[in-house]
Backbone as JSON Lines, residues from 0, in Angstrom:
{"i":0,"aa":"M","n":[7.7,-8.96,10.83],"ca":[7.27,-8.91,9.44],"c":[7.45,-7.49,8.93]}
{"i":1,"aa":"K","n":[8.12,-7.39,7.81],"ca":[8.37,-6.08,7.21],"c":[7.31,-5.79,6.16]}
{"i":2,"aa":"I","n":[6.65,-4.65,6.31],"ca":[5.66,-4.19,5.33],"c":[6.07,-2.79,4.9]}
{"i":3,"aa":"Q","n":[6.29,-2.63,3.61],"ca":[6.52,-1.27,3.14],"c":[5.38,-0.87,2.23]}
{"i":4,"aa":"I","n":[4.89,0.32,2.48],"ca":[3.82,0.89,1.67],"c":[4.5,1.87,0.72]}
{"i":5,"aa":"I","n":[4.51,1.5,-0.55],"ca":[5.16,2.32,-1.57],"c":[4.07,3.14,-2.24]}
{"i":6,"aa":"A","n":[4.13,4.45,-2.04],"ca":[3.06,5.33,-2.5],"c":[3.6,6.4,-3.43]}
{"i":7,"aa":"V","n":[2.93,6.58,-4.56],"ca":[3.27,7.68,-5.45],"c":[2.66,8.95,-4.87]}
{"i":8,"aa":"G","n":[3.49,9.95,-4.68],"ca":[3.06,11.23,-4.12],"c":[3.84,11.55,-2.86]}
{"i":9,"aa":"Q","n":[4.3,12.79,-2.77],"ca":[5.16,13.17,-1.66],"c":[4.62,14.3,-0.8]}
{"i":10,"aa":"K","n":[3.72,15.06,-1.27],"ca":[3.29,16.25,-0.54],"c":[1.91,16.05,0.05]}
{"i":11,"aa":"M","n":[1.86,15.24,1.11],"ca":[0.59,14.97,1.78],"c":[0.35,16.03,2.86]}
{"i":12,"aa":"P","n":[-0.91,16.36,3.11],"ca":[-1.22,17.3,4.2],"c":[-0.75,16.73,5.55]}
{"i":13,"aa":"D","n":[-0.53,17.6,6.51],"ca":[-0.06,17.19,7.84],"c":[-0.99,16.18,8.5]}
{"i":14,"aa":"W","n":[-2.31,16.3,8.24],"ca":[-3.26,15.4,8.9],"c":[-3.08,13.94,8.45]}
{"i":15,"aa":"V","n":[-2.49,13.75,7.27],"ca":[-2.25,12.38,6.8],"c":[-1.15,11.74,7.64]}
{"i":16,"aa":"K","n":[-0.07,12.46,7.86],"ca":[1.01,11.93,8.71],"c":[0.49,11.69,10.12]}
{"i":17,"aa":"T","n":[-0.29,12.61,10.65],"ca":[-0.85,12.45,11.99],"c":[-1.71,11.2,12.07]}
{"i":18,"aa":"G","n":[-2.58,11.0,11.08],"ca":[-3.45,9.83,11.07],"c":[-2.67,8.53,10.94]}
{"i":19,"aa":"C","n":[-1.71,8.49,10.03],"ca":[-0.9,7.28,9.86],"c":[-0.08,6.99,11.11]}
{"i":20,"aa":"D","n":[0.52,8.04,11.67],"ca":[1.34,7.86,12.87],"c":[0.54,7.3,14.04]}
{"i":21,"aa":"E","n":[-0.73,7.66,14.13],"ca":[-1.58,7.15,15.21],"c":[-1.65,5.63,15.18]}
{"i":22,"aa":"Y","n":[-1.79,5.07,14.0],"ca":[-1.87,3.6,13.89],"c":[-0.49,2.95,13.88]}
{"i":23,"aa":"L","n":[0.49,3.62,13.31],"ca":[1.85,3.05,13.29],"c":[2.4,2.89,14.71]}
{"i":24,"aa":"K","n":[2.08,3.84,15.59],"ca":[2.61,3.73,16.96],"c":[1.92,2.61,17.74]}
{"i":25,"aa":"R","n":[0.75,2.17,17.29],"ca":[0.05,1.07,17.95],"c":[0.55,-0.3,17.49]}
{"i":26,"aa":"M","n":[1.24,-0.33,16.36],"ca":[1.7,-1.61,15.81],"c":[2.7,-2.27,16.75]}
{"i":27,"aa":"P","n":[2.61,-3.57,16.9],"ca":[3.62,-4.26,17.71],"c":[4.96,-4.26,16.98]}
{"i":28,"aa":"R","n":[6.01,-4.51,17.73],"ca":[7.36,-4.49,17.15],"c":[7.54,-5.49,16.02]}
{"i":29,"aa":"E","n":[6.78,-6.58,16.06],"ca":[6.93,-7.6,15.02],"c":[6.47,-7.11,13.65]}
{"i":30,"aa":"Y","n":[5.72,-6.01,13.61],"ca":[5.29,-5.41,12.35],"c":[6.11,-4.16,12.11]}
{"i":31,"aa":"D","n":[7.01,-4.23,11.16],"ca":[7.84,-3.08,10.79],"c":[7.2,-2.46,9.55]}
{"i":32,"aa":"V","n":[6.33,-1.47,9.77],"ca":[5.58,-0.85,8.67],"c":[6.2,0.51,8.37]}
{"i":33,"aa":"K","n":[6.58,0.7,7.12],"ca":[7.22,1.95,6.69],"c":[6.62,2.43,5.38]}
{"i":34,"aa":"F","n":[6.65,3.74,5.19],"ca":[6.22,4.35,3.93],"c":[7.45,4.68,3.09]}
{"i":35,"aa":"V","n":[7.34,4.42,1.79],"ca":[8.33,4.87,0.81],"c":[7.54,5.71,-0.19]}
{"i":36,"aa":"E","n":[7.94,6.97,-0.32],"ca":[7.22,7.87,-1.23],"c":[7.99,8.02,-2.54]}
{"i":37,"aa":"I","n":[7.24,7.92,-3.63],"ca":[7.79,8.02,-4.98],"c":[7.28,9.33,-5.59]}
{"i":38,"aa":"P","n":[8.16,10.13,-6.2],"ca":[7.68,11.37,-6.81],"c":[6.66,11.11,-7.92]}
{"i":39,"aa":"V","n":[5.68,12.0,-8.01],"ca":[4.69,11.94,-9.08],"c":[5.38,12.33,-10.38]}
{"i":40,"aa":"G","n":[5.14,11.56,-11.44],"ca":[5.71,11.88,-12.74],"c":[5.17,13.2,-13.27]}
{"i":41,"aa":"L","n":[5.97,13.88,-14.05],"ca":[5.6,15.18,-14.6],"c":[4.41,15.05,-15.55]}
{"i":42,"aa":"R","n":[3.39,15.84,-15.28],"ca":[2.22,15.89,-16.15],"c":[2.01,17.35,-16.57]}
{"i":43,"aa":"S","n":[2.03,17.57,-17.86],"ca":[1.79,18.91,-18.39],"c":[1.28,18.77,-19.81]}
{"i":44,"aa":"K","n":[1.06,19.9,-20.46],"ca":[0.6,19.87,-21.85],"c":[1.57,19.11,-22.74]}
{"i":45,"aa":"N","n":[2.86,19.24,-22.43],"ca":[3.89,18.66,-23.29],"c":[4.37,17.28,-22.84]}
{"i":46,"aa":"A","n":[3.94,16.82,-21.67],"ca":[4.39,15.52,-21.16],"c":[3.24,14.53,-21.21]}
{"i":47,"aa":"S","n":[3.5,13.36,-21.73],"ca":[2.43,12.36,-21.86],"c":[2.2,11.64,-20.54]}
{"i":48,"aa":"I","n":[0.96,11.19,-20.36],"ca":[0.6,10.43,-19.16],"c":[1.4,9.12,-19.14]}
{"i":49,"aa":"A","n":[1.56,8.5,-20.29],"ca":[2.31,7.24,-20.36],"c":[3.74,7.42,-19.86]}
{"i":50,"aa":"K","n":[4.36,8.54,-20.22],"ca":[5.73,8.82,-19.78],"c":[5.76,9.03,-18.26]}
{"i":51,"aa":"A","n":[4.77,9.74,-17.74],"ca":[4.7,9.98,-16.29],"c":[4.52,8.66,-15.54]}
{"i":52,"aa":"K","n":[3.63,7.8,-16.04],"ca":[3.41,6.5,-15.4],"c":[4.67,5.63,-15.46]}
{"i":53,"aa":"K","n":[5.38,5.7,-16.57],"ca":[6.63,4.93,-16.7],"c":[7.65,5.41,-15.67]}
{"i":54,"aa":"Q","n":[7.75,6.72,-15.51],"ca":[8.67,7.3,-14.53],"c":[8.29,6.85,-13.11]}
{"i":55,"aa":"E","n":[7.01,6.91,-12.79],"ca":[6.54,6.46,-11.47],"c":[6.8,4.96,-11.29]}
{"i":56,"aa":"G","n":[6.54,4.21,-12.35],"ca":[6.75,2.76,-12.31],"c":[8.2,2.4,-12.02]}
{"i":57,"aa":"E","n":[9.13,3.12,-12.63],"ca":[10.55,2.86,-12.37],"c":[10.88,3.1,-10.9]}
{"i":58,"aa":"G","n":[10.32,4.17,-10.34],"ca":[10.54,4.47,-8.92],"c":[9.97,3.38,-8.02]}
{"i":59,"aa":"I","n":[8.78,2.92,-8.36],"ca":[8.14,1.85,-7.58],"c":[8.97,0.57,-7.65]}
{"i":60,"aa":"L","n":[9.33,0.17,-8.86],"ca":[10.09,-1.08,-9.03],"c":[11.44,-1.04,-8.32]}
{"i":61,"aa":"N","n":[12.07,0.13,-8.3],"ca":[13.36,0.27,-7.61],"c":[13.2,0.16,-6.09]}
{"i":62,"aa":"A","n":[12.02,0.49,-5.58],"ca":[11.79,0.46,-4.13],"c":[11.4,-0.92,-3.61]}
{"i":63,"aa":"I","n":[10.94,-1.79,-4.49],"ca":[10.49,-3.13,-4.08],"c":[11.71,-4.01,-3.8]}
{"i":64,"aa":"G","n":[11.67,-4.71,-2.68],"ca":[12.73,-5.66,-2.36],"c":[12.71,-6.85,-3.31]}
{"i":65,"aa":"R","n":[13.87,-7.43,-3.56],"ca":[13.99,-8.51,-4.54],"c":[13.06,-9.68,-4.26]}
{"i":66,"aa":"D","n":[12.91,-10.03,-2.99],"ca":[12.1,-11.19,-2.62],"c":[10.74,-10.81,-2.03]}
{"i":67,"aa":"D","n":[10.37,-9.55,-2.13],"ca":[9.1,-9.09,-1.54],"c":[7.89,-9.73,-2.23]}
{"i":68,"aa":"W","n":[6.85,-9.95,-1.44],"ca":[5.53,-10.28,-1.96],"c":[4.9,-8.94,-2.27]}
{"i":69,"aa":"V","n":[4.42,-8.74,-3.49],"ca":[3.97,-7.41,-3.94],"c":[2.46,-7.41,-4.15]}
{"i":70,"aa":"V","n":[1.81,-6.45,-3.49],"ca":[0.36,-6.29,-3.57],"c":[0.08,-4.89,-4.09]}
{"i":71,"aa":"A","n":[-0.62,-4.8,-5.22],"ca":[-0.98,-3.5,-5.79],"c":[-2.42,-3.17,-5.44]}
{"i":72,"aa":"L","n":[-2.64,-1.98,-4.91],"ca":[-4.0,-1.5,-4.73],"c":[-4.51,-1.11,-6.11]}
{"i":73,"aa":"D","n":[-5.61,-1.73,-6.52],"ca":[-6.07,-1.59,-7.89],"c":[-7.59,-1.67,-7.92]}
{"i":74,"aa":"L","n":[-8.2,-0.8,-8.71],"ca":[-9.67,-0.81,-8.84],"c":[-10.19,-2.16,-9.3]}
{"i":75,"aa":"K","n":[-9.39,-2.89,-10.07],"ca":[-9.81,-4.2,-10.58],"c":[-9.4,-5.34,-9.65]}
{"i":76,"aa":"G","n":[-8.81,-5.0,-8.52],"ca":[-8.36,-6.02,-7.58],"c":[-9.51,-6.63,-6.8]}
{"i":77,"aa":"K","n":[-9.22,-7.75,-6.16],"ca":[-10.2,-8.45,-5.34],"c":[-10.42,-7.66,-4.05]}
{"i":78,"aa":"I","n":[-11.67,-7.45,-3.71],"ca":[-12.0,-6.74,-2.47],"c":[-12.0,-7.75,-1.32]}
{"i":79,"aa":"W","n":[-11.26,-7.42,-0.26],"ca":[-11.17,-8.29,0.91],"c":[-11.93,-7.67,2.07]}
{"i":80,"aa":"S","n":[-12.54,-8.51,2.86],"ca":[-13.06,-8.06,4.15],"c":[-11.86,-7.89,5.08]}
{"i":81,"aa":"T","n":[-12.09,-7.28,6.22],"ca":[-11.01,-7.14,7.19],"c":[-10.52,-8.51,7.65]}
{"i":82,"aa":"E","n":[-11.44,-9.44,7.81],"ca":[-11.06,-10.79,8.22],"c":[-10.2,-11.47,7.14]}
{"i":83,"aa":"Q","n":[-10.53,-11.23,5.87],"ca":[-9.73,-11.78,4.78],"c":[-8.34,-11.14,4.75]}
{"i":84,"aa":"L","n":[-8.28,-9.84,5.03],"ca":[-6.98,-9.18,5.12],"c":[-6.16,-9.8,6.25]}
{"i":85,"aa":"A","n":[-6.8,-10.06,7.38],"ca":[-6.09,-10.7,8.5],"c":[-5.53,-12.05,8.07]}
{"i":86,"aa":"S","n":[-6.31,-12.8,7.33],"ca":[-5.86,-14.1,6.83],"c":[-4.68,-13.94,5.87]}
{"i":87,"aa":"Q","n":[-4.75,-12.95,4.99],"ca":[-3.64,-12.67,4.07],"c":[-2.38,-12.31,4.86]}
{"i":88,"aa":"L","n":[-2.55,-11.41,5.83],"ca":[-1.44,-10.96,6.66],"c":[-0.78,-12.14,7.38]}
{"i":89,"aa":"D","n":[-1.61,-13.01,7.91],"ca":[-1.11,-14.19,8.61],"c":[-0.36,-15.1,7.63]}
{"i":90,"aa":"G","n":[-0.89,-15.27,6.44],"ca":[-0.22,-16.09,5.43],"c":[1.13,-15.52,5.02]}
{"i":91,"aa":"W","n":[1.18,-14.21,4.8],"ca":[2.46,-13.58,4.44],"c":[3.48,-13.77,5.57]}
{"i":92,"aa":"R","n":[3.01,-13.6,6.79],"ca":[3.89,-13.75,7.95],"c":[4.4,-15.18,8.06]}
{"i":93,"aa":"M","n":[3.49,-16.14,7.92],"ca":[3.86,-17.55,8.04],"c":[4.83,-17.98,6.93]}
{"i":94,"aa":"D","n":[4.67,-17.38,5.75],"ca":[5.55,-17.7,4.62],"c":[6.89,-16.96,4.71]}
{"i":95,"aa":"G","n":[7.01,-16.07,5.69],"ca":[8.25,-15.32,5.87],"c":[8.46,-14.22,4.86]}
{"i":96,"aa":"H","n":[7.37,-13.77,4.25],"ca":[7.49,-12.73,3.23],"c":[7.63,-11.34,3.85]}
{"i":97,"aa":"S","n":[8.5,-10.52,3.26],"ca":[8.39,-9.08,3.4],"c":[7.38,-8.67,2.34]}
{"i":98,"aa":"V","n":[6.57,-7.68,2.64],"ca":[5.48,-7.3,1.74],"c":[5.64,-5.85,1.31]}
{"i":99,"aa":"S","n":[5.45,-5.6,0.04],"ca":[5.36,-4.24,-0.49],"c":[3.94,-4.05,-0.99]}
{"i":100,"aa":"I","n":[3.26,-3.05,-0.42],"ca":[1.91,-2.7,-0.85],"c":[2.02,-1.4,-1.64]}
{"i":101,"aa":"L","n":[1.49,-1.41,-2.85],"ca":[1.68,-0.29,-3.78],"c":[0.43,0.56,-3.9]}
{"i":102,"aa":"I","n":[0.63,1.87,-3.79],"ca":[-0.43,2.86,-4.05],"c":[0.03,3.64,-5.28]}
{"i":103,"aa":"G","n":[-0.73,3.53,-6.35],"ca":[-0.34,4.14,-7.62],"c":[-0.52,5.65,-7.66]}
{"i":104,"aa":"G","n":[-0.14,6.21,-8.78],"ca":[-0.27,7.64,-9.01],"c":[-1.66,8.0,-9.5]}
{"i":105,"aa":"P","n":[-1.84,9.25,-9.93],"ca":[-3.16,9.71,-10.34],"c":[-3.76,8.96,-11.53]}
{"i":106,"aa":"D","n":[-2.91,8.34,-12.33],"ca":[-3.38,7.6,-13.5],"c":[-3.13,6.1,-13.39]}
{"i":107,"aa":"G","n":[-2.89,5.63,-12.18],"ca":[-2.67,4.21,-11.97],"c":[-1.22,3.8,-12.18]}
{"i":108,"aa":"F","n":[-1.03,2.52,-12.46],"ca":[0.31,1.94,-12.59],"c":[0.7,1.75,-14.05]}
{"i":109,"aa":"D","n":[1.98,1.85,-14.3],"ca":[2.54,1.45,-15.58],"c":[2.45,-0.07,-15.68]}
{"i":110,"aa":"D","n":[2.3,-0.59,-16.88],"ca":[2.2,-2.04,-17.07],"c":[3.41,-2.8,-16.5]}
{"i":111,"aa":"S","n":[4.57,-2.16,-16.51],"ca":[5.77,-2.82,-15.98],"c":[5.61,-3.17,-14.5]}
{"i":112,"aa":"V","n":[4.84,-2.38,-13.77],"ca":[4.61,-2.65,-12.34],"c":[3.77,-3.9,-12.19]}
{"i":113,"aa":"F","n":[2.72,-4.02,-13.0],"ca":[1.84,-5.19,-12.89],"c":[2.58,-6.5,-13.19]}
{"i":114,"aa":"Q","n":[3.64,-6.43,-13.97],"ca":[4.43,-7.64,-14.24],"c":[5.14,-8.15,-12.99]}
{"i":115,"aa":"R","n":[5.34,-7.28,-12.01],"ca":[6.04,-7.65,-10.77],"c":[5.07,-7.97,-9.63]}
{"i":116,"aa":"V","n":[3.8,-7.66,-9.81],"ca":[2.79,-7.8,-8.76],"c":[2.38,-9.26,-8.56]}
{"i":117,"aa":"N","n":[2.25,-9.66,-7.3],"ca":[1.76,-11.0,-6.96],"c":[0.25,-11.03,-6.74]}
{"i":118,"aa":"Q","n":[-0.3,-9.93,-6.23],"ca":[-1.74,-9.84,-5.95],"c":[-2.22,-8.43,-6.24]}
{"i":119,"aa":"R","n":[-3.49,-8.35,-6.64],"ca":[-4.16,-7.06,-6.78],"c":[-5.28,-7.01,-5.75]}
{"i":120,"aa":"W","n":[-5.3,-5.93,-5.01],"ca":[-6.26,-5.76,-3.92],"c":[-7.07,-4.5,-4.18]}
{"i":121,"aa":"G","n":[-8.38,-4.63,-4.21],"ca":[-9.27,-3.48,-4.33],"c":[-9.75,-3.08,-2.94]}
{"i":122,"aa":"L","n":[-9.38,-1.9,-2.49],"ca":[-9.81,-1.45,-1.16],"c":[-11.31,-1.24,-1.09]}
{"i":123,"aa":"S","n":[-11.88,-0.77,-2.2],"ca":[-13.3,-0.43,-2.21],"c":[-13.75,-0.27,-3.65]}
{"i":124,"aa":"N","n":[-15.05,-0.34,-3.86],"ca":[-15.59,0.0,-5.17],"c":[-15.66,1.51,-5.35]}
{"i":125,"aa":"L","n":[-15.48,2.23,-4.27],"ca":[-15.46,3.69,-4.32],"c":[-14.09,4.16,-4.8]}
{"i":126,"aa":"T","n":[-14.06,5.33,-5.43],"ca":[-12.79,5.97,-5.74],"c":[-12.4,6.79,-4.51]}
{"i":127,"aa":"L","n":[-11.25,6.47,-3.95],"ca":[-10.81,7.11,-2.71],"c":[-9.64,8.05,-2.97]}
{"i":128,"aa":"P","n":[-9.59,9.19,-2.27],"ca":[-8.45,10.09,-2.44],"c":[-7.19,9.48,-1.82]}
{"i":129,"aa":"H","n":[-6.05,9.72,-2.46],"ca":[-4.79,9.14,-2.01],"c":[-4.48,9.4,-0.53]}
{"i":130,"aa":"P","n":[-4.71,10.61,-0.01],"ca":[-4.41,10.82,1.41],"c":[-5.21,9.89,2.33]}
{"i":131,"aa":"L","n":[-6.48,9.7,2.02],"ca":[-7.3,8.81,2.86],"c":[-6.89,7.35,2.71]}
{"i":132,"aa":"V","n":[-6.46,6.97,1.52],"ca":[-6.03,5.58,1.29],"c":[-4.87,5.23,2.22]}
{"i":133,"aa":"R","n":[-3.95,6.16,2.39],"ca":[-2.8,5.89,3.26],"c":[-3.26,5.58,4.69]}
{"i":134,"aa":"I","n":[-4.13,6.43,5.21],"ca":[-4.61,6.24,6.59],"c":[-5.44,4.97,6.68]}
{"i":135,"aa":"L","n":[-6.34,4.78,5.74],"ca":[-7.2,3.59,5.73],"c":[-6.37,2.31,5.69]}
{"i":136,"aa":"L","n":[-5.35,2.3,4.87],"ca":[-4.5,1.13,4.73],"c":[-3.78,0.78,6.04]}
{"i":137,"aa":"V","n":[-3.18,1.78,6.67],"ca":[-2.46,1.54,7.92],"c":[-3.44,1.1,9.01]}
{"i":138,"aa":"E","n":[-4.62,1.72,9.05],"ca":[-5.61,1.32,10.06],"c":[-6.06,-0.12,9.83]}
{"i":139,"aa":"Q","n":[-6.26,-0.51,8.6],"ca":[-6.71,-1.87,8.31],"c":[-5.62,-2.9,8.61]}
{"i":140,"aa":"I","n":[-4.38,-2.56,8.38],"ca":[-3.29,-3.47,8.76],"c":[-3.28,-3.63,10.28]}
{"i":141,"aa":"Y","n":[-3.44,-2.52,10.99],"ca":[-3.49,-2.6,12.46],"c":[-4.7,-3.44,12.9]}
{"i":142,"aa":"R","n":[-5.84,-3.18,12.29],"ca":[-7.06,-3.92,12.66],"c":[-6.88,-5.42,12.38]}
{"i":143,"aa":"A","n":[-6.28,-5.75,11.25],"ca":[-6.03,-7.16,10.92],"c":[-5.13,-7.8,11.98]}
{"i":144,"aa":"H","n":[-4.13,-7.05,12.4],"ca":[-3.26,-7.55,13.48],"c":[-4.07,-7.82,14.74]}
{"i":145,"aa":"T","n":[-4.99,-6.92,15.09],"ca":[-5.77,-7.11,16.32],"c":[-6.67,-8.34,16.22]}
{"i":146,"aa":"I","n":[-7.15,-8.64,15.04],"ca":[-7.94,-9.86,14.84],"c":[-7.07,-11.08,15.11]}
{"i":147,"aa":"L","n":[-5.87,-11.07,14.54],"ca":[-4.97,-12.22,14.69],"c":[-4.51,-12.42,16.14]}
{"i":148,"aa":"S","n":[-4.47,-11.33,16.9],"ca":[-4.0,-11.43,18.28],"c":[-5.16,-11.4,19.3]}
{"i":149,"aa":"N","n":[-6.4,-11.53,18.8],"ca":[-7.59,-11.53,19.66],"c":[-7.68,-10.29,20.55]}
{"i":150,"aa":"H","n":[-7.26,-9.18,20.03],"ca":[-7.34,-7.89,20.73],"c":[-8.76,-7.35,20.55]}
{"i":151,"aa":"P","n":[-9.31,-6.69,21.55],"ca":[-10.71,-6.23,21.46],"c":[-10.94,-5.04,20.53]}
{"i":152,"aa":"Y","n":[-9.9,-4.48,19.9],"ca":[-10.08,-3.33,19.0],"c":[-11.12,-3.63,17.92]}
{"i":153,"aa":"H","n":[-11.06,-4.83,17.35],"ca":[-11.99,-5.21,16.27],"c":[-13.16,-5.97,16.85]}
{"i":154,"aa":"K","n":[-14.3,-5.33,16.87],"ca":[-15.53,-5.99,17.36],"c":[-16.63,-5.83,16.35]}
């Protein structure tokens, strides 16, 4: 199963890569999880937020595979338990979907992105920093896999 995490932002601290790599190396071969980083749109006194979001949105849409099942991390999305994520993961796998999970920029997604989204997922009611979201997301995908394979990691 191919999962690509499409994230706006390119300059993450080293500890983010270290944290993500820890869980990525634990993934079984059947889970091909990769990050695609999209540059943050220009934000300044003279550049509008809408223009920056549009620029980010174009990058996101270009990175999504034509037949991918697309899940946007969104504050208004449905919050899943880890067990519900495992069920989602199993469903995507059984349906033969490649999945693109989207992490938006500092101001969220352009409306054009939501037109392509199949599901909205709220990680938490808390506002989380982008670096932690990356690690949390990869860990939860790994944890969901362990539930599906009856591995003792999730107790």
